[in-house]
Coordinates of C-alpha atoms in Angstrom, one line a residue:
Chain X
X604 CA 17.3 25.6 22.1
X605 CA 13.9 26.8 21.0
X606 CA 13.5 29.1 24.0
X607 CA 13.2 32.9 23.6
X608 CA 13.0 32.7 19.8
X609 CA 11.6 35.7 17.9
X610 CA 7.9 35.6 17.3
X611 CA 5.8 37.3 14.7
X612 CA 2.5 37.9 16.4
X613 CA 0.7 36.0 13.7
X614 CA -2.4 33.9 14.3
X615 CA -4.9 34.4 17.2
X616 CA -5.6 32.6 20.5
X617 CA -7.5 29.4 20.0
X618 CA -10.8 29.4 21.9
X619 CA -11.7 26.7 24.4
X620 CA -14.7 25.6 22.3
X621 CA -12.5 25.3 19.2
X622 CA -9.9 23.2 21.0
X623 CA -12.6 21.0 22.4
X624 CA -14.1 20.4 19.0
X625 CA -10.8 19.2 17.5
X626 CA -9.0 17.7 20.4
X627 CA -10.8 14.3 20.5
X628 CA -7.9 11.8 20.3
X629 CA -7.9 9.2 23.1
X630 CA -4.6 8.2 24.6
X631 CA -3.7 4.6 25.8
X632 CA -4.1 5.7 29.4
X633 CA -7.6 6.8 28.7
X634 CA -6.8 10.6 28.6
X635 CA -9.6 12.5 26.7
X636 CA -12.0 9.6 27.0
X637 CA -15.5 11.3 27.5
X638 CA -18.1 10.3 30.0
X639 CA -20.5 7.6 28.7
X640 CA -21.2 3.9 28.2
X641 CA -22.6 1.4 25.9
X642 CA -23.6 -2.3 26.0
X643 CA -22.8 -5.3 23.7
X644 CA -26.5 -5.6 23.1
X645 CA -26.9 -2.0 21.9
X646 CA -23.6 -2.4 20.0
X647 CA -24.9 -5.4 18.1
X648 CA -27.8 -3.4 16.7
X649 CA -25.7 -0.4 15.9
X650 CA -23.1 -2.5 14.2
X651 CA -25.7 -4.2 12.1
X652 CA -26.9 -0.8 11.0
X653 CA -23.7 1.1 10.5
X654 CA -20.9 -1.4 10.1
X655 CA -21.9 -4.9 9.0
X656 CA -22.2 -4.1 5.3
X657 CA -18.4 -3.9 5.1
X658 CA -17.2 -5.6 8.3
X659 CA -19.7 -8.4 8.5
X660 CA -22.4 -9.3 11.0
X661 CA -19.8 -10.7 13.4
X662 CA -17.0 -8.2 12.5
X663 CA -15.4 -11.0 10.5
X664 CA -15.0 -8.7 7.4
X665 CA -16.7 -8.9 4.0
X666 CA -14.6 -9.4 0.8
X667 CA -11.5 -7.2 1.0
X668 CA -12.8 -5.0 3.9
X669 CA -11.0 -5.2 7.2
X670 CA -11.7 -8.0 9.6
X671 CA -12.2 -6.6 13.1
X672 CA -12.5 -10.0 14.8
X673 CA -10.7 -13.3 14.8
X674 CA -7.1 -14.2 14.0
X675 CA -6.1 -15.1 17.5
X676 CA -2.5 -16.5 17.7
X677 CA -1.9 -16.1 13.9
X678 CA 0.8 -13.4 14.1
X679 CA 3.7 -15.7 13.7
X680 CA 2.0 -17.6 10.9
X681 CA 2.7 -17.2 7.2
X682 CA -0.4 -15.1 6.7
X683 CA -1.2 -13.4 10.0
X684 CA -4.8 -12.2 10.5
X685 CA -4.5 -8.8 12.2
X686 CA -7.7 -7.6 14.0
X687 CA -8.7 -5.7 17.0
X688 CA -8.5 -8.9 19.1
X689 CA -5.4 -10.4 17.6
X690 CA -3.3 -7.3 17.0
X691 CA -4.4 -3.9 18.4
X692 CA -2.4 -3.2 21.6
X693 CA -4.7 -0.5 23.0
X694 CA -8.5 -0.3 23.2
X695 CA -8.1 3.5 23.2
X696 CA -7.2 3.3 19.5
X697 CA -10.3 1.4 18.6
X698 CA -12.5 3.9 20.4
X699 CA -10.7 6.9 19.0
X700 CA -10.6 5.6 15.4
X701 CA -14.2 4.5 15.3
X702 CA -15.4 7.7 16.9
X703 CA -13.4 10.0 14.6
X704 CA -13.2 8.2 11.2
X705 CA -16.0 5.6 11.0
X706 CA -18.4 4.7 9.5
X707 CA -16.3 5.0 6.2
X708 CA -18.0 7.7 4.2
X709 CA -20.0 9.1 7.1
X710 CA -17.4 9.8 9.8
X711 CA -18.0 11.7 13.0
X712 CA -21.7 10.8 13.2
X713 CA -21.6 8.4 16.1
X714 CA -22.3 9.7 19.6
X715 CA -20.1 9.0 22.5
X716 CA -22.5 6.3 23.9
X717 CA -22.9 4.7 20.4
X718 CA -19.1 4.5 20.2
X719 CA -18.9 2.8 23.5
X720 CA -21.5 0.3 22.4
X721 CA -19.9 -0.4 19.1
X722 CA -16.5 -1.0 20.8
X723 CA -18.2 -3.3 23.3
X724 CA -19.6 -5.3 20.5
X725 CA -16.3 -5.5 18.7
X726 CA -14.8 -6.8 22.0
X727 CA -17.5 -9.4 22.3
X728 CA -16.9 -10.5 18.7
X729 CA -13.4 -11.2 19.7
X730 CA -14.4 -13.3 22.7
X731 CA -12.9 -10.7 25.0
X732 CA -16.0 -9.9 27.0
X733 CA -19.4 -11.6 27.7
X734 CA -22.6 -10.7 26.0
X735 CA -23.9 -8.8 29.0
X736 CA -20.8 -6.5 29.1
X737 CA -21.2 -2.7 29.3
X738 CA -18.2 -0.6 28.4
X739 CA -17.8 2.7 30.1
X740 CA -15.2 5.3 30.8
X741 CA -14.8 3.8 34.3
X742 CA -14.0 0.2 33.2
X743 CA -12.3 1.1 30.0
X744 CA -8.7 0.3 31.1
X745 CA -9.8 -3.0 32.7
X746 CA -10.1 -4.6 29.3
X747 CA -7.1 -6.8 28.6
X748 CA -5.9 -6.6 25.0
X749 CA -4.3 -9.9 24.0
X750 CA -1.5 -8.3 22.0
X751 CA -0.8 -5.4 24.4
X752 CA 2.8 -6.7 24.8
X753 CA 3.3 -7.6 21.2
X754 CA 5.2 -4.4 20.1
X755 CA 8.8 -3.3 20.3
X756 CA 10.2 0.1 19.5
X757 CA 12.1 0.2 16.2
X758 CA 15.4 -1.7 16.7
X759 CA 17.0 -1.4 13.3
X760 CA 19.8 0.7 14.8
X761 CA 20.8 -2.4 16.8
X762 CA 19.7 -5.3 14.6
X763 CA 20.3 -4.1 11.1
X764 CA 22.4 -1.0 10.7
X765 CA 25.7 -2.5 11.9
X766 CA 25.1 -5.5 9.7
X767 CA 24.4 -3.5 6.6
X768 CA 27.1 -0.9 7.1
X769 CA 30.0 -3.0 6.1
X770 CA 32.1 -2.6 3.0
X771 CA 30.2 -4.2 0.1
X772 CA 31.6 -7.0 -2.1
X773 CA 32.4 -5.7 -5.6
X774 CA 33.5 -8.7 -7.5
X775 CA 33.1 -12.5 -7.5
X776 CA 30.5 -12.1 -4.9
X777 CA 28.6 -15.3 -5.7
X778 CA 29.2 -18.4 -7.8
X779 CA 25.7 -19.3 -8.8
X780 CA 23.0 -16.9 -10.1
X781 CA 19.7 -18.5 -11.0
X782 CA 16.1 -17.3 -11.0
X783 CA 14.2 -18.3 -7.8
X784 CA 10.9 -16.4 -8.5
X785 CA 9.2 -14.7 -11.4
X786 CA 6.4 -12.0 -11.3
X787 CA 4.9 -13.3 -14.6
X788 CA 4.0 -16.6 -13.0
X789 CA 1.4 -14.7 -10.9
X790 CA 0.3 -12.5 -13.8
X791 CA -1.4 -10.0 -11.4
X792 CA 0.0 -6.8 -12.9
X793 CA -2.8 -4.6 -14.5
X794 CA -2.9 -4.3 -18.2
X795 CA -1.3 -1.1 -19.2
X796 CA -3.2 -0.2 -22.3
X797 CA -3.8 3.2 -20.8
X798 CA -7.5 2.6 -20.2
X799 CA -7.1 1.3 -16.6
Chain P
X1139 CA 11.4 -13.8 -29.7
X1140 CA 9.1 -16.8 -30.5
X1141 CA 5.4 -16.5 -30.6
X1142 CA 4.9 -18.5 -27.4
X1143 CA 7.3 -16.4 -25.3
X1144 CA 5.8 -13.2 -26.7
X1145 CA 2.3 -14.2 -25.4
X1146 CA 3.6 -15.3 -22.1
X1147 CA 5.1 -11.9 -21.4
X1148 CA 2.8 -9.2 -20.0
X1149 CA 2.2 -5.9 -21.8
X1150 CA 5.2 -3.7 -22.2
X1151 CA 5.9 -0.5 -24.0
X1152 CA 2.6 1.0 -23.1
X1153 CA 2.6 4.0 -25.4
X1154 CA 2.6 1.7 -28.4
X1155 CA -0.2 -0.5 -29.7
X1156 CA 0.7 -4.2 -29.6
X1157 CA 1.2 -4.2 -33.4
X1158 CA 3.3 -1.1 -33.3
X1159 CA 5.5 -2.5 -30.6
X1160 CA 6.1 -5.7 -32.6
X1161 CA 6.9 -3.8 -35.7
X1162 CA 9.4 -1.7 -33.8
X1163 CA 10.9 -4.8 -32.4
X1164 CA 11.3 -6.3 -35.8
X1165 CA 12.9 -3.1 -37.1
X1166 CA 15.4 -3.1 -34.3
X1167 CA 16.2 -6.7 -35.0
X1168 CA 16.9 -6.0 -38.6
X1169 CA 19.2 -3.1 -37.7
X1170 CA 21.0 -5.1 -35.2
X1171 CA 21.7 -7.7 -37.8
X1172 CA 23.7 -5.5 -40.1
X1173 CA 23.9 -2.0 -38.6
X1174 CA 26.7 -0.3 -40.5
X1175 CA 26.0 -1.8 -43.9
X1176 CA 22.3 -1.2 -43.8
X1177 CA 23.0 2.5 -43.3
X1178 CA 24.8 2.9 -46.6
X1179 CA 22.0 1.2 -48.6
X1180 CA 19.3 3.4 -47.0
X1181 CA 17.0 5.5 -49.0
X1182 CA 17.0 9.2 -48.1
X1183 CA 14.8 9.8 -45.1
X1184 CA 11.6 11.6 -46.2
X1185 CA 11.3 13.1 -42.8
X1186 CA 14.4 15.1 -43.9
X1187 CA 14.0 15.3 -47.7
X1188 CA 10.3 16.2 -47.8
X1189 CA 8.9 19.4 -46.2
X1190 CA 6.8 18.4 -43.2
X1191 CA 3.6 20.1 -42.2
X1192 CA 5.1 21.4 -39.0
X1193 CA 7.8 23.1 -40.9
X1194 CA 5.3 24.9 -43.1
X1195 CA 2.2 25.9 -41.3
X1196 CA 1.3 27.1 -37.8
X1197 CA 1.5 25.5 -34.4
X1198 CA -0.8 26.4 -31.5
X1199 CA -1.1 30.1 -30.5
X1200 CA 0.1 31.2 -27.0
X1201 CA -3.6 31.4 -25.9
X1202 CA -4.3 27.8 -26.6
X1203 CA -3.1 26.4 -23.3
X1204 CA -3.3 28.5 -20.2
X1205 CA -2.1 25.6 -18.2
X1206 CA -0.7 22.7 -20.2
X1207 CA -0.6 19.0 -20.0
X1208 CA 2.0 16.7 -21.5
X1209 CA 1.8 16.1 -25.2
X1210 CA -0.5 13.2 -26.2
X1211 CA 2.4 11.0 -27.2
X1212 CA 3.4 10.7 -23.6
X1213 CA 0.0 9.4 -22.5
X1214 CA 1.6 6.3 -20.9
X1215 CA 3.4 8.4 -18.4
X1216 CA 0.5 8.4 -15.9
X1217 CA -0.4 7.2 -12.4
X1218 CA -1.7 3.7 -12.3
X1219 CA -3.6 1.8 -9.6
X1220 CA -3.8 -1.9 -8.9
X1221 CA -7.4 -2.8 -8.2
X1222 CA -6.9 -5.9 -6.1
X1223 CA -4.5 -4.3 -3.6
X1224 CA -7.3 -2.5 -1.6
X1225 CA -11.0 -2.9 -0.9
X1226 CA -11.9 0.3 -2.8
X1227 CA -10.3 3.3 -4.5
X1228 CA -11.0 5.8 -1.6
X1229 CA -8.6 4.3 0.9
X1230 CA -6.0 3.3 -1.6
X1231 CA -2.8 3.9 -3.4
X1232 CA -1.6 4.7 -6.9
X1233 CA 1.8 4.6 -8.4
X1234 CA 4.2 7.2 -10.0
X1235 CA 5.4 6.2 -13.5
X1236 CA 9.0 6.2 -12.3
X1237 CA 10.0 3.9 -15.2
X1238 CA 9.4 6.7 -17.7
X1239 CA 10.8 9.7 -15.7
X1240 CA 14.4 11.0 -15.5
X1241 CA 16.2 13.4 -13.3
X1242 CA 15.0 13.7 -9.8
X1243 CA 12.0 16.1 -9.6
X1244 CA 8.6 14.2 -9.9
X1245 CA 6.1 16.1 -12.0
X1246 CA 3.3 16.8 -9.5
X1247 CA 0.5 15.7 -12.0
X1248 CA 1.7 12.1 -12.0
X1249 CA 3.2 11.9 -8.5
X1250 CA 1.6 9.1 -6.6
X1251 CA -1.4 9.4 -4.2
X1252 CA -2.3 7.6 -1.0
X1253 CA -5.5 8.6 0.7
X1254 CA -7.5 7.0 3.5
X1255 CA -10.8 8.8 2.9
X1256 CA -10.2 10.3 -0.5
X1257 CA -8.6 13.5 -1.8
X1258 CA -10.7 16.3 -0.2
X1259 CA -11.3 19.8 -1.5
X1260 CA -10.3 22.4 1.1
X1261 CA -10.3 26.0 0.0
X1262 CA -7.7 28.4 1.4
X1263 CA -10.5 30.5 2.8
X1264 CA -11.8 27.5 4.8
X1265 CA -8.4 26.4 6.0
X1266 CA -7.5 26.6 9.7
X1267 CA -4.4 25.3 11.5
X1268 CA -4.5 24.9 15.2
X1269 CA -1.6 24.5 17.5
X1270 CA -2.5 23.5 21.0
X1271 CA -1.5 21.2 23.9
X1272 CA 1.6 21.9 26.0
X1273 CA 2.2 25.3 24.5
X1274 CA 2.3 28.7 26.1
X1275 CA -0.4 30.1 23.9
X1276 CA -2.7 27.9 21.8
X1277 CA -3.1 29.5 18.4
X1278 CA -5.3 29.3 15.3
X1279 CA -3.8 30.3 11.9
X1280 CA -5.5 31.1 8.6
X1281 CA -3.7 30.3 5.3
X1282 CA -3.0 34.0 5.0
X1283 CA -1.2 34.0 8.3
X1284 CA 1.0 31.1 7.2
X1285 CA 2.1 33.1 4.1
X1286 CA 3.6 35.8 6.3
X1287 CA 6.1 33.6 8.1
X1288 CA 9.7 33.3 6.8
X1289 CA 9.9 30.5 4.3
X1290 CA 12.4 27.9 3.3
X1291 CA 12.8 25.8 0.1
X1292 CA 13.9 22.2 0.5
X1293 CA 13.8 19.1 -1.8
X1294 CA 12.9 15.8 -0.2
X1295 CA 11.6 12.4 -1.3
X1296 CA 8.3 11.1 0.1
X1297 CA 8.1 7.3 0.1
X1298 CA 5.1 5.4 1.3
X1299 CA 6.0 2.9 4.1
X1300 CA 4.4 0.2 2.0
X1301 CA 6.4 0.9 -1.2
X1302 CA 7.5 -2.6 -2.4
X1303 CA 5.5 -4.2 0.3
X1304 CA 3.7 -6.5 -2.1
X1305 CA 7.2 -8.0 -2.9
X1306 CA 8.0 -9.3 0.6
X1307 CA 7.1 -12.9 -0.2
X1308 CA 8.5 -12.8 -3.7
X1309 CA 8.4 -11.2 -7.2
X1310 CA 4.8 -10.2 -7.8
X1311 CA 4.2 -7.1 -9.9
X1312 CA 5.9 -6.6 -13.2
X1313 CA 7.2 -3.0 -13.5
X1314 CA 9.2 -0.5 -11.5
X1315 CA 6.1 1.7 -11.4
X1316 CA 4.3 -1.0 -9.3
X1317 CA 7.2 -2.3 -7.3
X1318 CA 8.9 1.0 -6.4
X1319 CA 6.5 3.7 -7.5
X1320 CA 4.9 4.8 -4.2
X1321 CA 7.4 7.6 -4.1
X1322 CA 7.8 11.2 -5.3
X1323 CA 10.5 13.8 -4.9
X1324 CA 9.5 17.5 -4.8
X1325 CA 10.9 20.9 -3.9
X1326 CA 8.8 22.3 -1.1
X1327 CA 8.4 25.9 0.0
X1328 CA 7.2 26.1 3.5
X1329 CA 7.6 27.3 7.1
X1330 CA 9.8 25.3 9.5
X1331 CA 7.4 23.6 11.9
X1332 CA 9.8 24.9 14.5
X1333 CA 8.8 28.5 13.7
X1334 CA 5.1 27.8 14.3
X1335 CA 5.8 25.9 17.5
X1336 CA 7.9 28.8 18.7
X1337 CA 5.1 31.2 17.8
X1338 CA 2.8 29.3 20.1
X1339 CA 5.6 29.1 22.7
X1340 CA 7.2 26.0 24.1
X1341 CA 9.3 27.8 26.8
X1342 CA 7.2 26.1 29.4
X1343 CA 8.8 22.8 28.4
X1344 CA 12.2 23.8 29.5
X1345 CA 14.7 21.0 28.8
X1346 CA 12.0 18.3 28.6
X1347 CA 11.8 18.5 24.8
X1348 CA 13.4 15.0 24.5
X1349 CA 10.3 13.4 26.2
X1350 CA 7.6 15.3 24.3
X1351 CA 5.7 14.6 21.2
X1352 CA 3.5 16.4 18.6
X1353 CA 0.3 14.8 17.4
X1354 CA -0.5 15.9 13.9
X1355 CA -3.7 15.3 12.1
X1356 CA -5.4 16.2 8.8
X1357 CA -8.8 17.8 8.0
X1358 CA -10.1 14.8 6.2
X1359 CA -12.4 12.1 7.7
X1360 CA -9.6 9.7 8.2
X1361 CA -7.6 12.4 10.0
X1362 CA -4.4 10.2 9.6
X1363 CA -3.3 11.2 13.1
X1364 CA 0.3 10.4 13.9
X1365 CA 2.7 11.0 16.8
X1366 CA 6.1 12.6 16.1
X1367 CA 8.8 13.2 18.6
X1368 CA 9.1 16.9 19.4
X1369 CA 12.8 16.7 18.6
X1370 CA 12.1 15.8 15.0
X1371 CA 9.4 18.4 14.8
X1372 CA 11.9 21.1 15.9
X1373 CA 14.6 19.7 13.6
X1374 CA 13.7 19.7 9.9
X1375 CA 9.9 19.3 9.5
X1376 CA 8.2 21.8 7.2
X1377 CA 4.7 23.1 7.0
X1378 CA 4.6 23.2 3.2
X1379 CA 2.4 25.5 1.1
X1380 CA 4.0 25.0 -2.3
X1381 CA 5.5 22.0 -4.1
X1382 CA 7.6 22.2 -7.3
X1383 CA 6.9 26.0 -7.4
X1384 CA 3.1 25.9 -7.3
X1385 CA 0.3 25.4 -4.8
X1386 CA 0.1 21.8 -3.6
X1387 CA -2.2 19.6 -5.7
X1388 CA -5.5 18.8 -4.1
X1389 CA -4.5 15.2 -3.9
X1390 CA -1.2 16.1 -2.2
X1391 CA -2.8 18.1 0.6
X1392 CA -3.9 21.5 -0.8
X1393 CA -3.5 24.0 0.7
X1394 CA -1.1 22.8 3.4
X1395 CA 0.7 19.6 4.2
X1396 CA 3.4 18.4 6.6
X1397 CA 6.9 17.5 5.3
X1398 CA 8.7 15.0 7.5
X1399 CA 12.1 14.5 5.8
X1400 CA 13.4 11.0 5.5
X1401 CA 10.5 9.5 7.4
X1402 CA 7.7 7.2 6.1
X1403 CA 5.1 8.9 3.9
X1404 CA 2.2 8.2 6.2
X1405 CA 3.5 10.9 8.6
X1406 CA 3.5 13.6 6.0
X1407 CA 0.0 14.6 7.0
X1408 CA -2.0 16.3 4.3
X1409 CA -4.7 19.0 4.7
X1410 CA -2.9 19.6 8.0
X1411 CA -5.4 21.0 10.5
X1412 CA -3.9 20.6 14.0
X1413 CA -0.5 20.1 15.8
X1414 CA -0.8 19.3 19.4
X1415 CA 2.2 19.1 21.8
X1416 CA 1.7 16.2 24.1
X1417 CA 3.7 14.3 26.7
X1418 CA 3.0 10.9 25.3
X1419 CA 2.4 9.3 22.0
X1420 CA -1.3 8.9 21.0
X1421 CA -0.6 5.4 19.6
X1422 CA -3.3 6.1 17.0
X1423 CA -4.6 3.7 14.5
X1424 CA -1.9 4.7 12.0
X1425 CA 0.8 3.8 14.4
X1426 CA -0.6 0.6 15.9
X1427 CA -2.9 -1.3 13.5
X1428 CA -1.0 0.1 10.5
X1429 CA 2.6 1.2 10.1
X1430 CA 3.8 -1.4 12.5
X1431 CA 6.0 -4.2 11.1
X1432 CA 5.4 -7.7 12.1
X1433 CA 8.5 -9.9 12.6
X1434 CA 8.7 -13.7 12.1
X1435 CA 8.1 -14.4 15.8
X1436 CA 4.8 -12.5 15.8
X1437 CA 6.1 -9.5 17.6
X1438 CA 5.9 -6.2 15.7
X1439 CA 8.1 -3.2 15.5
X1440 CA 6.4 0.1 16.1
X1441 CA 7.7 3.7 15.3
X1442 CA 9.7 2.5 12.4
X1443 CA 9.9 6.1 11.1
X1444 CA 13.0 6.3 8.9
X1445 CA 13.0 5.1 5.3
X1446 CA 16.4 3.3 4.8
X1447 CA 18.6 3.6 1.7
X1448 CA 17.1 2.1 -1.4
X1449 CA 17.4 2.2 -5.2
X1450 CA 15.9 0.8 -8.3
X1451 CA 16.9 0.6 -12.0
X1452 CA 14.1 2.4 -13.8
X1453 CA 15.3 1.6 -17.3
X1454 CA 15.6 -1.0 -18.7
X1455 CA 12.8 -2.5 -16.7
X1456 CA 9.6 -4.5 -17.5
X1457 CA 7.8 -1.4 -18.7
X1458 CA 10.9 -0.1 -20.5
X1459 CA 12.1 -2.9 -22.9
X1460 CA 15.3 -2.4 -24.9
X1461 CA 14.1 -1.7 -28.5
X1462 CA 17.3 -0.6 -30.1
X1463 CA 19.3 -3.8 -30.2
X1464 CA 22.9 -4.3 -29.2
X1465 CA 25.4 -1.5 -28.6
X1466 CA 25.3 1.6 -26.4
X1467 CA 22.7 1.2 -23.6
X1468 CA 21.9 3.7 -20.8
X1469 CA 21.1 2.0 -17.6
X1470 CA 19.5 4.5 -15.3
X1471 CA 17.7 4.6 -12.0
X1472 CA 17.1 6.4 -8.7
X1473 CA 18.4 6.1 -5.2
X1474 CA 17.4 7.7 -1.9
X1475 CA 17.9 7.4 1.8
X1476 CA 16.0 8.8 4.8
X1477 CA 19.3 8.8 6.8
X1478 CA 21.3 11.2 4.6
X1479 CA 22.6 11.8 1.1
X1480 CA 23.2 9.1 -1.4
X1481 CA 27.0 8.8 -1.7
X1482 CA 27.3 5.8 -4.2
X1483 CA 25.3 3.5 -6.3
X1484 CA 26.7 0.2 -7.6
X1485 CA 25.1 -1.6 -10.5
X1486 CA 25.4 -5.3 -11.4
X1487 CA 24.4 -6.9 -14.7
X1488 CA 25.0 -10.4 -13.5
X1489 CA 22.6 -10.7 -10.5
X1490 CA 25.0 -9.4 -7.9
X1491 CA 28.1 -11.5 -8.7
X1492 CA 30.0 -8.4 -9.9
X1493 CA 29.4 -4.7 -9.4
X1494 CA 30.4 -1.5 -11.1
X1495 CA 30.1 2.0 -9.6
X1496 CA 27.4 4.0 -11.4
X1497 CA 27.7 7.7 -12.1
X1498 CA 25.6 10.1 -9.9
X1499 CA 24.1 12.8 -12.1
X1500 CA 24.6 15.3 -9.3
X1501 CA 26.0 15.1 -5.8
X1502 CA 23.6 13.4 -3.4
X1503 CA 21.3 15.7 -1.4
X1504 CA 20.2 15.0 2.2
X1505 CA 17.0 12.9 2.2
X1506 CA 16.3 13.6 -1.5
X1507 CA 16.3 11.5 -4.6
X1508 CA 19.5 10.9 -6.6
X1509 CA 19.7 9.9 -10.3
X1510 CA 22.3 7.4 -11.4
X1511 CA 23.6 6.3 -14.8
X1512 CA 25.7 3.4 -16.0
X1513 CA 26.5 3.5 -19.7
X1514 CA 27.3 0.1 -21.2
X1515 CA 27.9 -1.6 -24.5
X1516 CA 25.2 -4.3 -24.5
X1517 CA 26.2 -7.4 -26.3
X1518 CA 22.7 -8.7 -26.5
X1519 CA 23.0 -11.4 -23.9
X1520 CA 20.6 -11.7 -20.9
X1521 CA 21.3 -9.7 -17.8
X1522 CA 20.2 -9.8 -14.2
X1523 CA 20.2 -6.1 -13.5
X1524 CA 20.5 -4.8 -9.9
X1525 CA 21.3 -1.6 -8.2
X1526 CA 22.7 -1.1 -4.7
X1527 CA 22.7 2.3 -2.9
X1528 CA 25.1 3.5 -0.2
X1529 CA 24.2 6.5 2.0
X1530 CA 26.2 9.0 4.0
X1531 CA 26.1 6.8 7.1
X1532 CA 27.9 4.0 5.3
X1533 CA 24.7 1.9 5.2
X1534 CA 24.6 -0.3 2.1
X1535 CA 21.2 -1.3 0.6
X1536 CA 20.6 -5.0 1.6
X1537 CA 19.2 -7.8 -0.5
X1538 CA 15.7 -9.0 0.0
X1539 CA 17.0 -12.2 1.4
X1540 CA 19.2 -10.4 4.0
X1541 CA 16.1 -8.4 5.1
X1542 CA 14.0 -11.6 5.3
X1543 CA 16.6 -13.3 7.4
X1544 CA 16.0 -10.7 10.1
X1545 CA 12.3 -9.8 9.6
X1546 CA 10.6 -12.8 8.0
X1547 CA 8.0 -12.1 5.2
X1548 CA 5.2 -10.4 7.1
X1549 CA 6.7 -6.9 7.7
X1550 CA 4.4 -5.3 5.1
X1551 CA 6.3 -2.1 5.3
X1552 CA 9.9 -0.9 4.8
X1553 CA 11.0 -3.2 2.0
X1554 CA 14.2 -1.6 0.7
X1555 CA 15.7 -4.8 -0.7
X1556 CA 17.7 -4.9 -3.9
X1557 CA 15.5 -5.3 -7.0
X1558 CA 16.4 -7.7 -9.9
X1559 CA 15.3 -7.3 -13.5
X1560 CA 15.9 -10.2 -15.8
X1561 CA 16.7 -8.6 -19.2
X1562 CA 16.2 -11.1 -21.9
X1563 CA 18.0 -11.4 -25.2
X1564 CA 14.9 -9.9 -26.9
X1565 CA 15.3 -6.7 -24.8
X1566 CA 12.2 -7.4 -22.6
X1567 CA 12.6 -7.4 -18.8
X1568 CA 10.9 -9.2 -16.0
X1569 CA 10.7 -8.8 -12.3
X1570 CA 12.5 -11.8 -10.8
X1571 CA 14.4 -12.9 -7.7
X1572 CA 17.7 -14.6 -8.0
X1573 CA 19.7 -16.9 -5.7
X1574 CA 21.8 -15.0 -3.1

């Protein structure tokens, strides 16, 4: 047990202001969410300013940049479209990630109210709220995320490990060996002349 | 090989010019045609009979290279990226040249990188590590503080959760560097995370350790925050300050990174700035939107932390064609498991119909890379090369089809399926899949 271990008296006490500056992550139950609010309407303008160049005017994504909206009911398809609306289980993650790490290249520049507004606009883009919606600390947990129940805890110990822990075949394991797929058909490997 | 086939095959033998490679191939062909007899007719080798410049004059002085790079002839042994994989190069990945390496230690200068907001520059003087949350005494450490804690040395592999992820739907990239190269294996010097948590004090938790978590985050803009069960944090995690004997490279988290043995690379937080003990998982972006594995029915696994047993033949492989013709051939590769030491690697040259036990260069090490060899006498016929790892738990590396039967094709992460190289009669190899 870790109790009563030797300590070295190294380091110093963390000050409240220091802990406050760095402890900004938001939990699924809303813990650490700051006071504040923002509307879809404000969010639309902010999004156009700060986000749309990569994520598109409607959060639909530009080129290879992440789509934040759309993809409803695609998760069981051949090519699922995973967005805030179709995939994210918790709204806390959207708020936390946007507030801490976006915009890409200029992170930690959005105020608390701006973050609420941007998140409200992303919800609107996913048809999860109306255009007059205002997101706040108070109603944050009322928003229903469509894929909230879409996740299971790693079940490999039950579904895979017993199956893959049997003695392996060593000889005459299969009769027919033929090629079913080749990488060169796609030809998407970079040229390796050394200048790439 | 005929002209058409040659042009249909992607670039190989990267250290050679195209012409040089073809010439080498022709020479090997000639030798294979009449090996023994040719030798008797040979002219004396001028590299032996004539005095060479390096045997006469000077080489470089000891002041020429305060910190050296590989000799220029090894210029193909480099990281490579694949432009189309990501939207830009800042939140992206590159690949270790595993095809050209041997042994188990990855040279840090070509060990792969994965950043979410670039490789930041963080001086030791500016470095701070905070431990807070459910601890007796929240603390701030400087880098100098960390250097004063008792240290351990441990060797572990770090594999990106997405390694081989592009291959879920079929053979796509042509080369072990691209299909299995999001991995490195280094010797770390660091402080057990347990030591630092005990310094901050977790006696207040009593026997509730099983239910608690640590949230770890980096100093970079992406933060890469992840939740780790406190039990794992107290078990074998290290706060590393050195790798392969020297300071961490900038791109690997200088000056301090987290080492999470056996677990997916995303959790090995670089430029580590804070460790918070919490009573629930944060369910951050990197453990909800990313690093969750979607199954065929549309539900997704979360908290798939462990990297399962895996292996790959690194040579021959698409970037490592056989140029020497028939006869003795070294088949080599690497194997690893997040659940313990590698105990055995089997190799098949006929696509999995028959297997031979390869030779481990050294006994397997817990959650670290193993090197294997199988020395054969190649008769020049085509081969379907595969390797299959077994770890200390008795788990045997599955085929890709066996994994797909359970998960479908949309998992993105955790593809540890058996790799097949189609070695052709001309010695070139191609990434393929074969019937199971």
